One Martini backbone bead per residue (centre of mass of N, CA, C, O) as a GRO file, in nm:
protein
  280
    1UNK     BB    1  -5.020   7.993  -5.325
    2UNK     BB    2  -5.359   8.044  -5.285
    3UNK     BB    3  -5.568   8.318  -5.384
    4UNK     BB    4  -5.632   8.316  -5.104
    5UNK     BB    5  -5.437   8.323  -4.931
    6UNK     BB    6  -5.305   8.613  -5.051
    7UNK     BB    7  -5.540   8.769  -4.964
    8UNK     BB    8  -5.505   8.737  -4.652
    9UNK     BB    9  -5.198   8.814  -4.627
   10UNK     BB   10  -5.274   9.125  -4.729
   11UNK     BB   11  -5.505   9.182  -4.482
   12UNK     BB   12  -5.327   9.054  -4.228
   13UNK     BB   13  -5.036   9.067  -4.297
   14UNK     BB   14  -4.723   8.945  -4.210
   15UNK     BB   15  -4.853   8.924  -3.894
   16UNK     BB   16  -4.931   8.705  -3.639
   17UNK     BB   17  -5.085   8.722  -3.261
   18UNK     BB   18  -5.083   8.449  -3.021
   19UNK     BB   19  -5.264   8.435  -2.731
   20UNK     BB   20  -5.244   8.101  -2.620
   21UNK     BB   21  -5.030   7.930  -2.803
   22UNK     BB   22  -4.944   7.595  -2.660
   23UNK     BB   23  -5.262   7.517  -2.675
   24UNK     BB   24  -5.540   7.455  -2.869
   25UNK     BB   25  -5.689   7.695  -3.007
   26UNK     BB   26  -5.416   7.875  -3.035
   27UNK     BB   27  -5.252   7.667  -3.163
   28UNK     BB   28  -5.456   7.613  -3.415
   29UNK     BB   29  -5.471   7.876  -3.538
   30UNK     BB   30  -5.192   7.943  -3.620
   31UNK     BB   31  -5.165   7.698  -3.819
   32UNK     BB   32  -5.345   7.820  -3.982
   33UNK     BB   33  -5.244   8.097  -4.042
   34UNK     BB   34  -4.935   7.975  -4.151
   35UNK     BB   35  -5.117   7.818  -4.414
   36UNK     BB   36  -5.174   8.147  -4.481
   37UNK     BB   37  -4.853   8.286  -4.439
   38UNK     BB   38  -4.822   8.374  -4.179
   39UNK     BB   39  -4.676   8.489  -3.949
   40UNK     BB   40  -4.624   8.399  -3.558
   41UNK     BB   41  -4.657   8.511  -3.251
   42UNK     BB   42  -4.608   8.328  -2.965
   43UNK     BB   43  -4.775   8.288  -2.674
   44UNK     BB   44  -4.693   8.221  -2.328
   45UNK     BB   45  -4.574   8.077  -2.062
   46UNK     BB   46  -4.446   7.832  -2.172
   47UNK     BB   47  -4.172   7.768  -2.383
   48UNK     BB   48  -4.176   7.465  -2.472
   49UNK     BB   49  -4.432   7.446  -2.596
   50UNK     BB   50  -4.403   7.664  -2.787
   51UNK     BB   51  -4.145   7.544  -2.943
   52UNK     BB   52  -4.315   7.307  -3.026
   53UNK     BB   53  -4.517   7.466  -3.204
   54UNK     BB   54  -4.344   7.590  -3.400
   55UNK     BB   55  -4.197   7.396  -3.510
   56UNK     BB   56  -4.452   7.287  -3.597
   57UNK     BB   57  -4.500   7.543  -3.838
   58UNK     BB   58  -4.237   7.538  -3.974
   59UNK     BB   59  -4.256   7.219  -4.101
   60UNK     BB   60  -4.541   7.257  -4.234
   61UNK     BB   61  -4.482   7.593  -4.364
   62UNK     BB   62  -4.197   7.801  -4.310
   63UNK     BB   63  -4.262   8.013  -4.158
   64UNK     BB   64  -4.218   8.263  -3.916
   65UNK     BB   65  -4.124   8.238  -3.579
   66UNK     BB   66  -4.230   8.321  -3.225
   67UNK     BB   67  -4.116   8.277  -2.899
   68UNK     BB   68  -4.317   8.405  -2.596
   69UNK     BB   69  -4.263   8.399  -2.248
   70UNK     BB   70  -4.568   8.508  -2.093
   71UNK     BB   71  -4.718   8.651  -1.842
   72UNK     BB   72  -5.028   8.784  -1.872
   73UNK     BB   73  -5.058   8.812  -1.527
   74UNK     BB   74  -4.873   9.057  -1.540
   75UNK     BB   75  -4.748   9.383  -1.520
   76UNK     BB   76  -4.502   9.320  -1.780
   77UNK     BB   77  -4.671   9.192  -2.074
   78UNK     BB   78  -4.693   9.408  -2.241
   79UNK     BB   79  -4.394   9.509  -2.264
   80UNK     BB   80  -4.294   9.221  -2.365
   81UNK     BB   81  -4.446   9.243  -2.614
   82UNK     BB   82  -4.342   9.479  -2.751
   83UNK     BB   83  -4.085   9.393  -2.789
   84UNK     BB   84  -4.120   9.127  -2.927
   85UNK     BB   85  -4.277   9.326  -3.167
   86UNK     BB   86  -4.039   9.486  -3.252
   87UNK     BB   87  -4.053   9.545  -3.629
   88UNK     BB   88  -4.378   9.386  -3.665
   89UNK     BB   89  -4.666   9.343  -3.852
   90UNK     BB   90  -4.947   9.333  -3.707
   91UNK     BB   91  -5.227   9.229  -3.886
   92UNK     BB   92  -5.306   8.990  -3.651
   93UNK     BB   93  -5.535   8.938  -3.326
   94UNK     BB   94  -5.529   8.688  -3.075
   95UNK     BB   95  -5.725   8.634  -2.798
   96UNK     BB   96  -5.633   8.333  -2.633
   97UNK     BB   97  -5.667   8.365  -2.312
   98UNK     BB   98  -5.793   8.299  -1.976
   99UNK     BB   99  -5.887   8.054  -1.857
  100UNK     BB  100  -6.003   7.835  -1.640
  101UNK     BB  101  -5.872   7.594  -1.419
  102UNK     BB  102  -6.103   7.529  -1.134
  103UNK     BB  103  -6.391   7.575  -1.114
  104UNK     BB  104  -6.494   7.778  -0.840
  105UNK     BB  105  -6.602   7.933  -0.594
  106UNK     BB  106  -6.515   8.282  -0.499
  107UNK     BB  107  -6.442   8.192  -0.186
  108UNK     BB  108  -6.199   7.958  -0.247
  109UNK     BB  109  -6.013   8.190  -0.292
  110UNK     BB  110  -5.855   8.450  -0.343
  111UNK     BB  111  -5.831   8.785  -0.475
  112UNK     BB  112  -5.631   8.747  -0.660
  113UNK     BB  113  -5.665   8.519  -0.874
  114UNK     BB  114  -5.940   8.726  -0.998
  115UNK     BB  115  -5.750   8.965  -1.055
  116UNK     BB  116  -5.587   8.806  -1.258
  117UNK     BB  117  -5.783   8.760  -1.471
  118UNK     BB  118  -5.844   9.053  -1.546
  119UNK     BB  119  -5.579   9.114  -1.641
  120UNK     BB  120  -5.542   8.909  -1.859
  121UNK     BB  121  -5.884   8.933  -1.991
  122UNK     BB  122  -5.893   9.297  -1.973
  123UNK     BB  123  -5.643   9.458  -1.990
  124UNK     BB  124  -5.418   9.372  -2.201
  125UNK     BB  125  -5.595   9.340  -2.454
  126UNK     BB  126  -5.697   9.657  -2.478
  127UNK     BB  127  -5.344   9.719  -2.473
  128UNK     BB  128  -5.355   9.561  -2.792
  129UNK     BB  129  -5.544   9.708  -2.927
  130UNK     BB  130  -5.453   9.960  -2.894
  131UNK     BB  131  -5.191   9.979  -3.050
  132UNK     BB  132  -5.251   9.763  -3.304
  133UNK     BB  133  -5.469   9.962  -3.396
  134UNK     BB  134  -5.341  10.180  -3.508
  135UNK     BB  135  -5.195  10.076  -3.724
  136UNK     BB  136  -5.397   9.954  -3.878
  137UNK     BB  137  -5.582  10.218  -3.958
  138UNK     BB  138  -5.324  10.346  -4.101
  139UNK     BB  139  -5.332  10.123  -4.321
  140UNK     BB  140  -5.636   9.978  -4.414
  141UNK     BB  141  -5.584   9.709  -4.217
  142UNK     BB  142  -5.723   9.394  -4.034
  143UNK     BB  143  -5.706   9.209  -3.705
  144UNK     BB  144  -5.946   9.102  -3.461
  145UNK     BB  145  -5.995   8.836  -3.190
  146UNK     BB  146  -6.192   8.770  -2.959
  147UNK     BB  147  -6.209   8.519  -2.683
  148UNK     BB  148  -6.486   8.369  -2.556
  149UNK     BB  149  -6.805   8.274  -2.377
  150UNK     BB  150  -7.097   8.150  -2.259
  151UNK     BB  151  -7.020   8.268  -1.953
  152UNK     BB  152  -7.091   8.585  -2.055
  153UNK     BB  153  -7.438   8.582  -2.091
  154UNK     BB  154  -7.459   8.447  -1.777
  155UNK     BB  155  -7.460   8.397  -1.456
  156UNK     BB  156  -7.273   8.151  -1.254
  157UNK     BB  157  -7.158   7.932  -1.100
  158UNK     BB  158  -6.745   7.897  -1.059
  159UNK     BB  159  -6.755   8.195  -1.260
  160UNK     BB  160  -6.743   8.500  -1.161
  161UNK     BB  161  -6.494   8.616  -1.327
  162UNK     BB  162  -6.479   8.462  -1.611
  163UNK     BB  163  -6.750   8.582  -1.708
  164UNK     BB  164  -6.706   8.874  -1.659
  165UNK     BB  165  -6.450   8.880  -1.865
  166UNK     BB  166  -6.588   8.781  -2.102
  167UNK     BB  167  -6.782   8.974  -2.141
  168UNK     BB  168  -6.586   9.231  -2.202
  169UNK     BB  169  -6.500   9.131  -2.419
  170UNK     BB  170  -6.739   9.106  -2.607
  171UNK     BB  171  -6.795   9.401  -2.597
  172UNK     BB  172  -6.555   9.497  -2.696
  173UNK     BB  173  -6.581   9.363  -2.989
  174UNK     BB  174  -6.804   9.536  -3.074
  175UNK     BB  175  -6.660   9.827  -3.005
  176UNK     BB  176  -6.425   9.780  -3.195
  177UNK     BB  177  -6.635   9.748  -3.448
  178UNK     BB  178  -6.786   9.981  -3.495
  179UNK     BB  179  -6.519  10.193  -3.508
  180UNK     BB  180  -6.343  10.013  -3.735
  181UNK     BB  181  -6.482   9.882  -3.993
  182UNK     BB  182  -6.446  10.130  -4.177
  183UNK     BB  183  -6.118  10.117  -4.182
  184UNK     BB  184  -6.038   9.810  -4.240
  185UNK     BB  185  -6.095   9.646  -3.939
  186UNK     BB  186  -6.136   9.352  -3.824
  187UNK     BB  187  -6.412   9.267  -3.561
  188UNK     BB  188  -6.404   8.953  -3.333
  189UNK     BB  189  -6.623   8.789  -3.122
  190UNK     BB  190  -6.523   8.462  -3.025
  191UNK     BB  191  -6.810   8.217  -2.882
  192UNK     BB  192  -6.771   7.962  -2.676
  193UNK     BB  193  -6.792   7.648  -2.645
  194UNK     BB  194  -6.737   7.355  -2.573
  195UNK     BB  195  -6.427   7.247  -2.554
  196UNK     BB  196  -6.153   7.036  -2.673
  197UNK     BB  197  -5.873   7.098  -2.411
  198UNK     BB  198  -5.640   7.016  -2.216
  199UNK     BB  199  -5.743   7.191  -1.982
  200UNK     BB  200  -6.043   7.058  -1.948
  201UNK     BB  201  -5.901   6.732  -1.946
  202UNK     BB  202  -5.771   6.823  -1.660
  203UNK     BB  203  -6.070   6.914  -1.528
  204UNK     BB  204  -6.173   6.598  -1.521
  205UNK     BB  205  -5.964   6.453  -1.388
  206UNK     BB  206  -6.022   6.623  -1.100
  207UNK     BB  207  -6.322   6.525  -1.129
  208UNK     BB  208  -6.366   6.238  -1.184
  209UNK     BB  209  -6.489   6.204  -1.544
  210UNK     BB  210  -6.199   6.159  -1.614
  211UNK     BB  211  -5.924   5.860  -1.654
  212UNK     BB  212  -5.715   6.085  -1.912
  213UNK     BB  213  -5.626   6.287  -2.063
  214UNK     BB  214  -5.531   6.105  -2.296
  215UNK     BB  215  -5.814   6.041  -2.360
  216UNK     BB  216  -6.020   5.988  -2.641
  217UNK     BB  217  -6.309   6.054  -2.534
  218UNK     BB  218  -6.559   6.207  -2.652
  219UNK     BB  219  -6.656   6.509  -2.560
  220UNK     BB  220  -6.972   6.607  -2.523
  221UNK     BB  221  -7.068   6.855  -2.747
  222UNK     BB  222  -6.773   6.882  -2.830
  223UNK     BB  223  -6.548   7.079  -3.002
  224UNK     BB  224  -6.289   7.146  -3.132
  225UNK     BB  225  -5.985   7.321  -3.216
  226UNK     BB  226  -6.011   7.301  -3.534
  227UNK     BB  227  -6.315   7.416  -3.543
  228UNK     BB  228  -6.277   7.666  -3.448
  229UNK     BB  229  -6.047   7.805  -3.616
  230UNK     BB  230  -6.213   7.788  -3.915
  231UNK     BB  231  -6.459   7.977  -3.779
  232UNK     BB  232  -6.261   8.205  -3.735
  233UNK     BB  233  -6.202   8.267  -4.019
  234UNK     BB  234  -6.452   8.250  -4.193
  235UNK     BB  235  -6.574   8.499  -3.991
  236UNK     BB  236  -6.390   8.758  -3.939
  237UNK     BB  237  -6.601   8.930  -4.140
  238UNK     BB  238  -6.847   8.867  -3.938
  239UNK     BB  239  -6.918   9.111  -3.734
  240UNK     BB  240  -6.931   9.110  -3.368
  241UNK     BB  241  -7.033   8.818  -3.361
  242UNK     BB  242  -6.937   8.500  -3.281
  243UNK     BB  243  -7.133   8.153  -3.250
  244UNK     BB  244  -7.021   7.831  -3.193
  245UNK     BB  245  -7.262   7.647  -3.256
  246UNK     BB  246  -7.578   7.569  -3.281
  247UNK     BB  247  -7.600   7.515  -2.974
  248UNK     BB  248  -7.529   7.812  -2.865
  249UNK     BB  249  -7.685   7.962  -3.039
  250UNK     BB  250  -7.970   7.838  -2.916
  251UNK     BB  251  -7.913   7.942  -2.628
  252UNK     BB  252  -7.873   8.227  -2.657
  253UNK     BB  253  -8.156   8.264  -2.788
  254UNK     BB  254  -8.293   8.115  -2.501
  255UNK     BB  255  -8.207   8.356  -2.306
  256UNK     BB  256  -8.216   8.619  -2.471
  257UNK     BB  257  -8.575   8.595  -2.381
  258UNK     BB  258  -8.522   8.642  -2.106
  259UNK     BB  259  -8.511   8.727  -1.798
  260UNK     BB  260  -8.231   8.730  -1.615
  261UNK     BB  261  -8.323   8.557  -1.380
  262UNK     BB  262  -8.408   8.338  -1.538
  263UNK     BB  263  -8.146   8.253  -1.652
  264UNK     BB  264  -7.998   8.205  -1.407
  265UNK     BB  265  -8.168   7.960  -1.283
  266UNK     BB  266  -8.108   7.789  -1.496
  267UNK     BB  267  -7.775   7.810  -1.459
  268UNK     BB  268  -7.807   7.651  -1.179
  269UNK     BB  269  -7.949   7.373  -1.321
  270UNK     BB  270  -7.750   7.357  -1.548
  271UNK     BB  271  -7.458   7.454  -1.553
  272UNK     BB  272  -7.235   7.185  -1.487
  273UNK     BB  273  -7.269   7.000  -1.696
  274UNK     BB  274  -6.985   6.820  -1.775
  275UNK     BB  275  -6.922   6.759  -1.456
  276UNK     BB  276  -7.161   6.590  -1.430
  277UNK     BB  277  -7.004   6.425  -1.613
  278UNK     BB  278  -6.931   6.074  -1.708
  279UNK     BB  279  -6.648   5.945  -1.931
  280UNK     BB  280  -6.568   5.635  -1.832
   0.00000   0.00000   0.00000
């Protein structure tokens, strides 16, 4: 193990718990600090795709994994996973779970759907944060990353559940910055832009932009999750915010000049992005 990463293991292992981590982001980062000697508790619903996952971080890596199968937007989530990470020092929290994946008007599914996604992206993550933190704070290290989106920064169509609960997540991880960094626990909320990852292509591919999920075309101007994962370790000690991607980060900065009616108008104008693009 090289000095850094060992330096890694030491602020914030000797477990890591990763939300969401059946593929995507949240996968890629498993493996990611995995790679940096953290064992790993990966959390999703699917428990097949988890133990692949799990096995090859094993492969990869030779580190303990726990692969735990809980519905998030279940009402006995938390309890589930408290139990599952009991005796285990968790010194790092990722919540990557919450993804949207119908992208349409709030009023074209039930208010249930809606619900599930703040208890999923609002209730859970909290009440993980509040747990996993005092014990952080007790050690005097640590980290959390909560993962938002640019659908954060201001309201637009067929996103209103899912954009209202990234931004809680956002306020939350820089309120839990103001508190905690001082303590010795690093808490960064990292602000995704357009992602290349299975669920996206599987939504691209309902929406006949592209002709198969697993065709290798690449989708424009989106991140892969192998860079997403890198930038969320790099900026890791630099919170309360990073927005991955300098289109990102230029667009934040150019709504954040605006009105916020001005704001939404443009995301009115523009808000469709990928949607309206055929990748066939």
């Amino acid at each position: 193990m090289s000095t850094a990463d060992a330096a890694f293991a030491e602020r914030y292992g000797p477990w890591a718990l990763v939300a969401g981590a059946s593929e995507g982001v949240g996968a890629a980062f498993a493996h990611a600090v995995a790679a940096r000697g953290l064992g790993v508790v990966l959390l999703s619903r699917r428990q097949a795709a988890l133990d692949d996952v799990a096995a090859g971080i094993r492969a990869d890596t030779g580190v303990d994994t726990r692969a735990v199968a809980v519905d998030l937007a279940g009402p006995d989530a938390v309890a589930k996973v408290l139990e599952a990470t009991a005796g285990l020092e968790i010194g790092l929290l990722m919540y990557c779970a919450g993804a949207d994946p119908n992208y349409e008007p709030f009023l074209a599914s039930s208010v249930d759907v809606a619900l599930a996604m703040v208890h999923r992206n609002c209730i859970v993550p909290m009440e993980l944060c509040h747990h996993f933190g005092g014990s952080m704070v007790a050690r005097g290290r640590g980290g959390m990353i909560l993962v938002s989106s640019g659908a954060a920064l201001v309201g637009a169509r067929n996103m209103v559940a899912y954009a209202a609960t990234k931004a809680f997540d956002m306020v939350m991880a820089e309120a839990l910055w103001a508190e905690l960094h001082d303590d010795g626990v690093d808490v960064l909320g990292l602000v995704l832009g357009l992602t290349d990852t299975p669920a996206l292509r599987q939504l691209l591919v309902r929406r006949g932009n592209l002709a198969s999920a697993d065709d290798a075309t690449p989708i424009p101007g989106a991140a892969t999750a192998a860079q997403v994962a890198a930038d969320a370790l790099e900026h890791l000690a630099d919170g309360p915010t990073w927005f991955v991607g300098d289109e990102l980060r230029a667009g934040a900065q150019a709504l954040g000049s605006m009105a916020r009616s001005d704001a939404v108008k443009v995301m009115i104008e523009h808000g469709a992005g990928i949607m309206d693009t055929d990748l066939r």
